[in-house]
Amino acid sequence: MAYSSHTSRFLSAGKILFFLVFVISSCARMGQPDGGWYDDTPPRIVHTSPGDKSTEVSGRKVTISFDEYIKLEDATNKVVVSPPQLEMPEIKSAGKKIVVELKDTLKSNTTYTIDFSDAITDNNEGNPMGNYTYSFSTGERIDTFEVAGNVLEAANLEPVKGILVGLYDDLTDTAFATKPMVRVARTDGRGRFIIKGVAPGNYRIYALKDMDNDYKFSQKGEMVAFSQETFSPSCGPDIRQDTIWRDELRIDSIARVPFMHFYPDNIVLRAFTATQTDRYLVKTERQDERKIGLYFSYGNDTLPQVKGLDFNSEGAFVTEASERKDTIFYWLKDTALVNRDTLQVEIQYLMTDSTGALVNKADTIDMFPKLPYEKRQKLLQDEIEKWEKARDKAKKRGEPYDSIMPVKNMMPKIGIPSSMDPDRNIIIEVPVPLARLDTAAIHLYSKHDTLWYRAQCELRDVPGKLRYYELRAEWRPDVEYSLEIDSAAFEDIYGTVSGPIKQGLKVRSMDEYSSLVVNIGGVSDTLSVVVQLLGSSGNVMKQVTMAGGVAEFYYVLPGKYYLSAFIDRNRNGIWDTGDYAAGLQPEEVYYNPREIECKAKWDLTTEWNLTALPLTQQKPAAITKQKPDQEKKLRNRNADRAREKGIEYKPKQ
């Protein structure tokens, strides 16, 4: 079939038009390379000024140039200059450069390191450069020793992130409180630190949550860690195994890589905050119009004296103090004073002066309630009107009603679980101090077969808790009980009494429980060791003291548990923190790394050597709240694309 010249020209024009559309479409997709390779190459340093590891440097400005545009993330927290700079250095990134300008005068014959950690990535793809440290020396040589380890919170072995770790070549006990650190680093999300550029010599090491940026322990509220031991850094050749991944699922090869191993690299510091013993008045308040609250930083057996300046305060208060005597409530007994919106009082108390001595202090304070009297009366009137409406409706319907608004009874809070463990007790909390408590009006009955019998019980104060009472009894498994409290068993200081209370409870059967016996090793039997059974979130479920190398837990409900322990050196039953000034380390804490599963009707025995593993390997990851920082890795999108194409992809080395 023959084509005319006109038709031929039309087809040629169509081909040209199709080609132009294809080219334009391809250009429009240049930013989204469908099927092409991604840039997975991290930034590379092309020049530094002064040169990395230069000696006899006198300038305080450092410039680092890269082969592509870069980003510097969170320089304030991630970039650490050592020796520490009392005046913060200026760190800027722009385009393909990072510029660091030191503000402090340079020390002679000193190695300076600028540790960028993982803060440097490329601008487009976010490919991490990896941990990078730049160094130079003002003397003739570069110091290259490194010191590494971990900082854990002493109370619970949680990794401490972002705490300052520093070295002192002054080995006296006073150096930490009087001089800045010599070399420093910060911990990462694992609590891991590496101090670089260390010179030969003898050192002591400390950790500090430096609140005032002076690189020394100058505030009592700062978290610290210290070691009495000294060490000398060293190094030697070593071999490590590096795994090379072909992609996220397949290993390409395992290489044996020689490297220089620096020691020590396993230092463990246990950080703590010392008990605040300086005494000062934190705040005063009158949230509840019936009481005045005083809150102190630290307690004292000599309670403050509160004197009324615009009312007679003699015999006006019922005083309550917390177990530590740092919180004191003064309940107003006279309702006329309760109804006043302003009470002017003089408070005389002991406080710590600048020399650390306790001195007398007097403050004059106007105490105002949270709700003024007028608002309280309005709320009361609203309540009366609500009751009157309910009474009138009952009248119209011919239902029985009270002609007088009933008086409100005191409402004690009674903590009774629906199913109770035999080793628990009932807790009763009252909202206001009591003027009278009639224990004869409290009755406990137990059910045997179909009959109810009187059960022995006693009511005691709960140590350390205000207005808490514990009802103790011999709770027998698989038995029903009825707690019955007569009217007016409790009467508060305002004459308000409790109403009748009746509540049933059932103690669980023994078939619902497990028991756990832990044979403790690694410590002397003469030590007092408190062992704790922890729930799935790390909360303490039960606590016992080791006896004869054994810790026994009874009435354990089925579930998964963990174990922790601490050496109770002063035998007070609680974990105690340290004191740097006294050279006192916090009490040692240990964790069993294994999860323990308890099953109903099973008796389980397990062995636990407290010191078999380093502290850094003890706390189970499931109950560790401080998780490691997410490592920045080269993106594996090219490996994914290679799998899509059915070809092998090997990243650039």
XYZ file of C-alpha atoms in Angstrom:
653
model
C 0.000 0.000 0.000
C 1.527 3.339 -0.989
C 1.589 6.447 1.225
C 1.235 9.938 -0.155
C 3.904 12.538 0.595
C 1.335 14.431 2.670
C 0.703 11.358 4.814
C 4.438 10.770 5.184
C 4.987 14.324 6.409
C 2.110 13.906 8.910
C 3.659 10.725 10.370
C 7.079 12.380 10.660
C 5.568 15.324 12.509
C 3.782 12.894 14.861
C 7.047 11.109 15.665
C 8.709 14.415 16.470
C 5.810 15.451 18.706
C 5.897 12.099 20.545
C 9.648 12.436 21.073
C 9.259 15.977 22.540
C 6.506 14.816 24.921
C 8.733 11.925 26.074
C 11.701 14.220 26.706
C 9.597 16.759 28.650
C 8.021 13.983 30.697
C 11.439 12.514 31.493
C 12.732 15.924 32.571
C 9.745 16.376 34.857
C 10.690 13.144 36.662
C 14.340 13.941 37.262
C 13.783 14.572 40.981
C 12.204 11.111 41.418
C 14.568 8.577 39.827
C 12.155 5.684 39.301
C 14.332 2.597 39.203
C 17.642 4.460 39.732
C 20.075 4.250 42.633
C 19.892 6.450 45.714
C 22.816 8.353 47.163
C 23.876 6.236 50.152
C 27.334 7.754 50.598
C 27.949 9.589 53.899
C 29.676 12.980 53.956
C 33.444 12.860 53.543
C 35.952 15.327 54.976
C 38.060 16.959 52.275
C 39.957 19.538 54.337
C 40.476 20.730 57.915
C 42.149 23.871 59.140
C 44.258 23.405 61.164
C 44.835 19.849 59.926
C 43.406 17.055 62.029
C 45.961 15.967 64.662
C 48.100 19.047 64.020
C 50.613 20.084 66.653
C 51.810 23.452 67.936
C 48.458 25.052 67.079
C 47.897 28.576 68.416
C 44.633 29.629 66.732
C 41.241 29.028 68.341
C 39.237 28.663 65.113
C 38.704 25.246 63.466
C 37.182 24.775 59.997
C 36.116 21.359 58.676
C 35.144 21.103 54.983
C 33.107 18.289 53.396
C 32.494 17.018 49.883
C 28.740 17.792 50.083
C 26.229 19.883 51.969
C 25.863 18.727 55.572
C 23.638 19.144 58.645
C 24.811 19.430 62.248
C 22.152 18.168 64.671
C 21.821 19.365 68.289
C 25.377 20.659 68.553
C 24.800 22.048 72.070
C 24.251 18.576 73.531
C 26.108 16.303 71.125
C 29.356 18.184 70.458
C 31.801 17.993 73.375
C 35.041 19.963 73.539
C 37.818 18.726 75.798
C 39.446 20.118 77.908
C 36.104 21.615 78.984
C 35.442 25.204 77.977
C 34.120 27.475 80.703
C 32.911 29.869 78.014
C 30.769 28.013 75.512
C 32.455 27.621 72.093
C 30.658 28.880 69.013
C 29.762 25.999 66.679
C 28.227 26.776 63.276
C 27.468 24.782 60.141
C 26.836 26.360 56.758
C 26.779 24.666 53.389
C 29.715 22.275 53.226
C 31.539 23.571 56.316
C 31.542 23.384 60.101
C 33.276 26.188 61.970
C 34.165 25.879 65.666
C 35.547 28.894 67.508
C 36.903 28.346 71.015
C 36.413 31.259 73.394
C 38.687 30.171 76.264
C 42.412 30.837 76.156
C 44.265 27.750 74.885
C 46.383 25.848 77.399
C 50.001 25.124 76.518
C 51.150 21.578 75.658
C 47.569 20.295 75.673
C 45.635 18.053 73.309
C 42.202 19.426 72.348
C 39.446 17.173 71.039
C 36.122 18.140 69.461
C 33.861 15.097 69.606
C 30.937 15.428 67.166
C 29.417 12.053 68.095
C 26.776 11.232 65.429
C 25.704 14.827 64.858
C 26.944 15.090 61.244
C 24.765 13.868 58.344
C 24.452 14.826 54.697
C 21.820 17.431 53.881
C 19.739 15.530 51.323
C 19.471 11.892 52.369
C 20.460 12.154 56.044
C 23.284 9.632 55.629
C 25.268 9.638 58.901
C 28.983 10.277 58.862
C 29.400 8.180 61.990
C 31.129 9.170 65.211
C 33.819 11.711 64.413
C 36.393 13.380 66.654
C 38.723 16.143 65.527
C 41.878 16.853 67.535
C 44.857 19.164 67.661
C 47.604 19.987 70.129
C 49.117 23.233 71.339
C 52.341 21.325 72.090
C 54.682 19.089 70.136
C 52.658 15.880 70.455
C 49.074 14.558 70.327
C 47.739 12.546 73.266
C 45.776 9.571 71.943
C 44.766 7.435 74.938
C 41.039 6.791 75.465
C 39.063 5.880 78.586
C 35.587 4.329 78.298
C 32.808 2.886 80.410
C 29.206 3.360 81.518
C 27.252 5.465 83.986
C 24.250 3.803 85.633
C 21.754 5.240 88.053
C 22.678 3.698 91.400
C 19.093 3.186 92.577
C 17.892 1.104 89.621
C 20.802 0.535 87.171
C 19.125 2.685 84.520
C 21.621 4.046 81.951
C 22.153 7.760 82.575
C 22.024 9.712 79.334
C 23.781 13.054 78.817
C 25.698 13.131 82.094
C 29.184 14.653 82.047
C 32.077 12.263 82.755
C 35.471 13.715 83.526
C 39.029 12.901 84.563
C 41.266 14.496 87.190
C 45.029 14.162 87.352
C 44.783 15.773 90.789
C 44.097 12.679 92.927
C 43.016 14.494 96.096
C 39.430 14.177 97.327
C 38.872 17.935 97.115
C 39.668 18.321 93.393
C 36.144 17.367 92.236
C 34.606 20.199 94.247
C 37.267 22.857 93.619
C 38.689 22.415 90.099
C 37.224 21.932 86.609
C 37.657 18.505 85.031
C 40.746 17.899 82.878
C 39.127 15.792 80.107
C 35.390 15.301 79.563
C 32.793 13.370 77.568
C 29.023 12.861 77.701
C 27.128 9.599 77.918
C 24.864 8.380 75.132
C 21.488 6.642 75.442
C 23.176 3.475 76.722
C 25.006 5.431 79.412
C 28.223 4.799 77.451
C 31.075 7.333 77.384
C 34.488 7.560 75.671
C 36.952 10.198 76.874
C 39.519 10.856 74.124
C 42.832 12.656 73.895
C 44.012 11.449 77.288
C 47.666 11.928 78.199
C 49.737 9.280 80.031
C 49.443 9.528 83.813
C 47.354 8.586 86.824
C 43.696 9.647 87.010
C 40.503 9.528 89.012
C 37.135 9.611 87.264
C 33.821 11.267 88.154
C 30.376 11.832 86.628
C 28.364 15.013 87.104
C 24.955 16.339 86.069
C 26.473 19.801 85.741
C 23.650 22.250 86.451
C 25.754 25.437 86.381
C 28.249 24.456 83.630
C 31.350 24.982 85.772
C 32.627 21.397 85.289
C 32.943 20.743 89.024
C 30.688 19.542 91.844
C 29.532 22.894 93.195
C 25.836 22.322 93.931
C 24.519 19.770 96.405
C 21.540 18.933 94.205
C 23.705 17.767 91.273
C 23.705 14.063 90.407
C 27.221 12.664 90.830
C 29.236 9.475 90.665
C 32.745 8.892 91.927
C 35.322 6.183 92.355
C 38.082 6.010 94.923
C 40.240 3.986 92.535
C 42.968 5.446 90.323
C 44.061 4.137 86.927
C 46.636 4.709 84.196
C 45.406 4.571 80.560
C 47.122 2.150 78.173
C 46.589 0.495 74.807
C 47.517 -2.563 72.764
C 46.746 -4.241 69.395
C 43.605 -6.365 69.186
C 41.274 -8.034 66.658
C 37.528 -7.535 66.343
C 34.961 -9.198 64.113
C 32.920 -6.895 61.876
C 29.760 -8.197 60.221
C 29.189 -6.881 56.698
C 25.508 -7.056 55.711
C 24.468 -7.567 52.121
C 21.042 -6.189 53.031
C 18.797 -6.092 56.092
C 18.377 -9.869 56.119
C 21.559 -11.405 54.682
C 25.140 -11.352 55.916
C 27.691 -10.727 53.200
C 30.790 -11.621 55.228
C 32.484 -11.428 58.618
C 35.821 -9.650 58.626
C 38.584 -9.826 61.222
C 39.706 -6.253 61.668
C 42.845 -5.295 63.591
C 42.514 -2.226 65.821
C 44.167 -0.457 68.727
C 42.405 -1.352 71.970
C 42.436 1.360 74.651
C 42.198 0.554 78.357
C 40.381 0.849 80.685
C 37.166 0.476 78.668
C 34.887 -1.103 81.295
C 34.597 1.530 84.031
C 31.181 1.528 85.712
C 30.095 4.587 87.684
C 26.937 4.504 89.849
C 25.328 7.933 89.820
C 23.206 9.251 92.673
C 21.804 12.440 94.120
C 22.672 12.959 97.757
C 19.907 13.559 100.263
C 19.259 17.281 100.536
C 20.065 18.192 104.132
C 19.956 21.969 103.785
C 16.714 23.086 105.405
C 14.605 25.888 103.996
C 10.917 26.658 103.623
C 9.783 25.525 100.172
C 6.198 26.792 100.283
C 3.162 27.495 102.443
C -0.404 26.892 101.379
C -4.006 26.749 102.525
C -5.541 24.652 99.759
C -8.046 23.284 102.245
C -9.554 26.135 104.288
C -9.325 23.929 107.393
C -5.551 23.577 107.469
C -2.280 25.445 106.966
C 0.457 23.473 105.212
C 4.208 24.086 105.560
C 6.619 22.297 103.208
C 10.363 22.151 103.943
C 13.305 20.862 101.940
C 14.396 18.721 104.871
C 12.881 17.712 108.177
C 13.775 18.498 111.762
C 12.497 17.149 115.054
C 11.883 20.710 116.242
C 8.593 21.590 114.572
C 7.829 25.173 113.477
C 5.784 27.395 115.767
C 2.751 29.046 114.176
C 1.406 32.118 115.977
C -1.766 33.947 115.004
C -1.276 37.690 114.564
C -4.939 38.565 114.011
C -6.441 35.714 116.073
C -5.689 33.817 119.265
C -3.707 30.752 118.211
C -3.305 29.233 121.663
C -4.787 25.742 121.420
C -6.153 26.593 117.954
C -4.398 23.817 116.025
C -4.149 20.067 115.708
C -0.637 19.479 114.364
C 0.306 16.673 111.977
C 3.854 15.976 110.771
C 5.061 13.568 108.094
C 7.474 10.796 109.007
C 10.455 12.882 107.863
C 9.129 16.044 109.545
C 9.467 17.960 106.266
C 5.704 18.445 105.770
C 3.590 19.807 108.628
C -0.143 20.518 108.668
C -1.846 22.769 111.224
C -5.555 21.971 111.341
C -7.795 24.768 112.593
C -10.085 23.427 115.305
C -12.359 26.492 115.470
C -14.856 26.646 112.572
C -15.009 30.433 112.970
C -11.333 30.531 111.939
C -12.011 28.036 109.145
C -14.611 30.426 107.711
C -12.216 33.383 107.642
C -10.724 34.203 104.257
C -7.512 35.680 105.630
C -5.388 34.461 108.504
C -2.231 36.386 109.341
C 0.361 34.169 110.993
C 3.965 34.334 112.121
C 5.972 31.178 111.445
C 9.141 30.535 113.427
C 11.321 27.689 112.157
C 14.886 26.451 111.774
C 16.690 26.974 108.472
C 20.238 26.389 107.185
C 22.352 29.509 106.742
C 25.271 30.063 104.336
C 27.685 28.333 106.713
C 25.540 25.188 106.940
C 24.367 25.869 110.509
C 20.720 25.789 111.624
C 19.440 29.221 112.684
C 16.064 30.575 113.766
C 13.976 32.325 111.126
C 10.627 34.104 111.364
C 8.236 34.901 108.489
C 4.929 36.760 108.518
C 2.463 35.301 106.027
C -1.149 35.945 105.019
C -2.869 32.608 104.445
C -5.721 32.524 101.911
C -7.930 29.496 101.184
C -8.265 28.178 97.634
C -12.027 28.853 97.740
C -13.191 32.073 99.479
C -15.952 31.813 102.065
C -18.519 33.353 99.691
C -17.903 30.677 97.054
C -18.049 27.908 99.624
C -21.408 29.240 100.848
C -22.659 29.368 97.261
C -21.732 25.714 96.765
C -23.487 24.824 100.019
C -26.617 26.740 98.948
C -26.618 24.938 95.588
C -26.460 21.625 97.426
C -29.407 22.627 99.682
C -31.501 23.694 96.690
C -30.734 20.411 94.919
C -31.874 18.462 97.974
C -35.043 20.579 98.302
C -35.984 19.877 94.673
C -35.543 16.149 95.224
C -37.628 16.390 98.433
C -40.454 18.265 96.644
C -40.537 15.712 93.817
C -40.775 12.888 96.342
C -43.653 14.753 98.047
C -45.640 15.050 94.800
C -45.165 11.372 94.011
C -46.273 10.414 97.521
C -42.926 8.822 98.273
C -41.287 8.946 101.733
C -38.914 11.835 102.256
C -36.778 13.471 104.939
C -38.176 16.705 106.277
C -34.697 17.800 107.360
C -31.640 17.682 105.143
C -29.511 14.789 106.423
C -26.144 15.623 107.925
C -23.195 14.417 105.883
C -21.218 11.622 107.463
C -17.470 11.290 107.371
C -16.501 8.955 104.522
C -13.415 6.867 105.338
C -11.744 5.293 102.303
C -11.515 1.554 102.796
C -9.094 -0.296 100.518
C -10.551 -3.754 100.039
C -9.741 -5.526 96.747
C -12.374 -7.797 95.239
C -9.996 -10.729 95.787
C -7.478 -10.371 98.584
C -4.120 -12.052 99.148
C -3.566 -13.740 102.523
C -0.458 -11.628 103.201
C -2.228 -8.292 102.632
C -4.281 -6.172 105.040
C -7.145 -3.712 104.751
C -6.163 -0.035 104.668
C -8.509 2.653 106.026
C -7.851 6.334 105.299
C -9.723 9.176 107.002
C -9.796 12.687 105.473
C -9.501 14.720 108.718
C -7.656 14.106 112.010
C -9.710 12.060 114.442
C -10.877 13.178 117.842
C -12.128 9.674 118.671
C -11.719 6.167 117.278
C -13.842 3.353 118.730
C -12.116 0.081 117.842
C -14.889 -1.840 119.628
C -17.237 -0.708 116.853
C -15.167 -2.497 114.179
C -16.217 -6.118 113.586
C -14.812 -8.780 111.285
C -16.699 -11.992 110.516
C -15.564 -15.107 108.614
C -17.834 -17.576 106.881
C -17.471 -21.306 107.514
C -19.918 -23.487 105.633
C -23.092 -21.378 105.913
C -22.425 -19.774 109.291
C -20.638 -16.524 110.164
C -18.216 -16.394 113.069
C -16.421 -13.516 114.770
C -12.790 -13.192 113.553
C -9.987 -11.580 115.516
C -8.618 -8.314 114.111
C -6.721 -5.223 115.220
C -6.398 -1.674 113.906
C -2.976 0.011 113.810
C -1.504 3.240 112.502
C 0.401 2.910 109.219
C 3.948 4.181 109.875
C 4.919 7.159 107.740
C 1.393 7.887 106.462
C -0.923 10.508 107.918
C -4.423 9.316 108.873
C -3.885 5.822 107.503
C -4.878 2.771 109.527
C -4.265 -0.911 108.850
C -6.787 -3.585 109.806
C -4.820 -6.740 110.492
C -6.215 -10.252 110.728
C -5.283 -13.854 110.004
C -6.653 -14.009 106.480
C -7.327 -17.635 105.572
C -7.243 -18.725 101.918
C -10.556 -19.445 100.199
C -12.589 -17.882 103.035
C -15.217 -15.155 102.801
C -15.126 -12.255 105.264
C -17.477 -9.431 106.169
C -16.177 -6.147 107.584
C -18.855 -4.296 109.551
C -18.252 -0.897 111.170
C -20.908 0.647 113.405
C -22.107 4.235 113.090
C -19.931 6.839 114.820
C -16.914 4.523 114.997
C -14.840 7.459 113.686
C -15.310 11.044 114.825
C -13.150 13.882 113.486
C -12.056 17.089 115.240
C -15.135 18.924 113.892
C -17.579 16.442 115.409
C -18.436 14.747 112.119
C -18.954 11.004 112.536
C -18.822 8.073 110.156
C -21.924 6.200 109.067
C -22.427 2.425 109.142
C -20.186 0.440 106.806
C -20.552 -3.148 105.640
C -18.320 -4.675 103.010
C -17.540 -8.241 102.027
C -14.350 -9.729 100.680
C -12.991 -13.084 99.584
C -9.439 -14.327 100.119
C -8.038 -16.192 97.134
C -7.590 -19.959 97.201
C -4.101 -21.465 97.538
C -4.646 -23.088 94.133
C -4.397 -19.630 92.559
C -0.849 -19.016 93.808
C 2.720 -19.975 93.142
C 5.716 -19.749 95.458
C 9.244 -18.710 94.547
C 12.450 -19.618 96.394
C 15.631 -17.782 95.354
C 19.017 -19.133 96.383
C 21.302 -16.099 96.536
C 25.013 -16.341 95.729
C 27.889 -13.990 95.074
C 27.621 -12.149 98.409
C 28.356 -12.990 102.013
C 25.553 -14.545 104.055
C 26.363 -12.076 106.819
C 25.146 -9.140 104.719
C 21.571 -7.939 104.909
C 20.230 -8.363 101.377
C 16.750 -7.099 100.497
C 15.308 -8.983 97.515
C 12.423 -7.558 95.493
C 9.985 -9.320 93.181
C 9.196 -6.995 90.279
C 6.188 -6.899 87.987
C 6.282 -6.659 84.200
C 6.802 -2.880 84.337
C 9.513 -3.044 86.996
C 7.261 -2.108 89.934
C 7.913 -3.782 93.288
C 5.297 -6.456 93.988
C 6.851 -8.097 97.056
C 9.954 -7.551 99.179
C 11.732 -9.879 101.583
C 15.061 -9.948 103.409
C 17.422 -12.801 102.584
C 17.843 -15.313 105.402
C 20.622 -17.897 105.263
C 21.299 -17.149 101.617
C 17.655 -17.711 100.648
C 14.821 -15.332 99.711
C 11.305 -16.818 99.810
C 8.222 -15.345 98.152
C 4.793 -16.773 98.941
C 1.330 -16.089 97.526
C 2.710 -15.165 94.105
C 0.019 -14.793 91.454
C 0.674 -16.394 88.057
C 2.621 -14.130 85.736
C 6.025 -13.025 84.538
C 8.363 -11.412 87.031
C 11.877 -10.056 87.492
C 14.179 -9.897 90.509
C 16.229 -7.076 91.987
C 18.172 -6.780 95.229
C 20.138 -4.264 97.244
C 22.684 -4.577 100.027
C 21.011 -3.050 103.066
C 24.203 -2.008 104.848
C 22.491 -0.054 107.631
C 19.656 -2.629 107.918
C 16.849 -0.087 107.735
C 14.888 -1.940 105.059
C 15.166 0.809 102.411
C 17.735 1.670 99.746
C 20.030 4.522 100.806
C 21.815 6.948 98.510
C 25.459 8.023 98.733
C 27.270 11.071 100.060
C 30.353 12.366 98.227
C 31.464 14.646 101.095
C 31.496 11.656 103.439
C 33.090 9.350 100.844
C 29.991 7.116 101.076
C 28.898 5.133 98.014
C 25.178 4.350 97.546
C 24.030 0.884 98.572
C 24.708 -1.688 95.850
C 21.795 -2.698 93.601
C 21.611 -5.842 91.443
C 19.181 -7.222 88.849
C 18.579 -10.760 87.663
C 18.636 -10.535 83.841
C 16.280 -13.492 83.406
C 12.507 -13.301 83.254
C 10.828 -15.648 85.740
C 7.427 -17.166 85.018
C 5.323 -18.307 87.944
C 2.384 -20.648 87.392
C -0.560 -21.476 89.629
C 0.016 -24.443 91.973
C 3.733 -24.477 91.063
C 6.605 -24.097 93.528
C 9.619 -22.648 91.741
C 13.242 -22.580 92.927
C 15.899 -20.540 91.109
C 19.580 -19.708 91.578
C 20.888 -16.149 91.398
C 24.502 -15.099 91.717
C 24.283 -11.335 92.244
C 27.797 -10.598 90.987
C 28.114 -13.142 88.147
C 27.500 -10.512 85.447
C 28.782 -6.942 85.128
C 26.230 -4.346 86.237
C 25.865 -3.142 82.642
C 24.505 -6.563 81.614
C 22.124 -7.159 84.495
C 18.958 -5.105 84.079
C 16.497 -6.747 81.650
C 15.753 -4.658 78.562
C 12.004 -5.177 79.085
C 12.027 -3.070 82.271
C 14.800 -0.637 81.277
C 13.134 2.713 80.672
C 16.144 4.548 79.205
C 16.392 2.951 75.773
C 19.530 3.250 73.602
C 19.601 6.072 71.093
C 18.402 4.919 67.700
C 21.518 4.326 65.686
C 21.769 6.275 62.459
C 22.431 3.849 59.639
C 22.948 4.171 55.924
C 19.606 3.720 54.237
C 19.111 0.324 52.595
C 16.836 1.598 49.853
C 19.337 0.548 47.172
C 19.330 -3.007 48.542
C 15.523 -2.981 48.422
C 15.579 -1.713 44.850
C 18.119 -4.369 43.873
C 15.817 -7.066 45.231
C 12.970 -5.602 43.181
C 15.122 -5.859 40.050
C 16.425 -9.298 40.914
C 20.058 -8.182 40.888
C 22.801 -8.094 43.516
C 23.657 -4.761 45.112
C 26.887 -4.120 46.958
C 27.313 -0.751 48.666
C 30.414 1.331 48.075
C 33.197 0.558 50.526
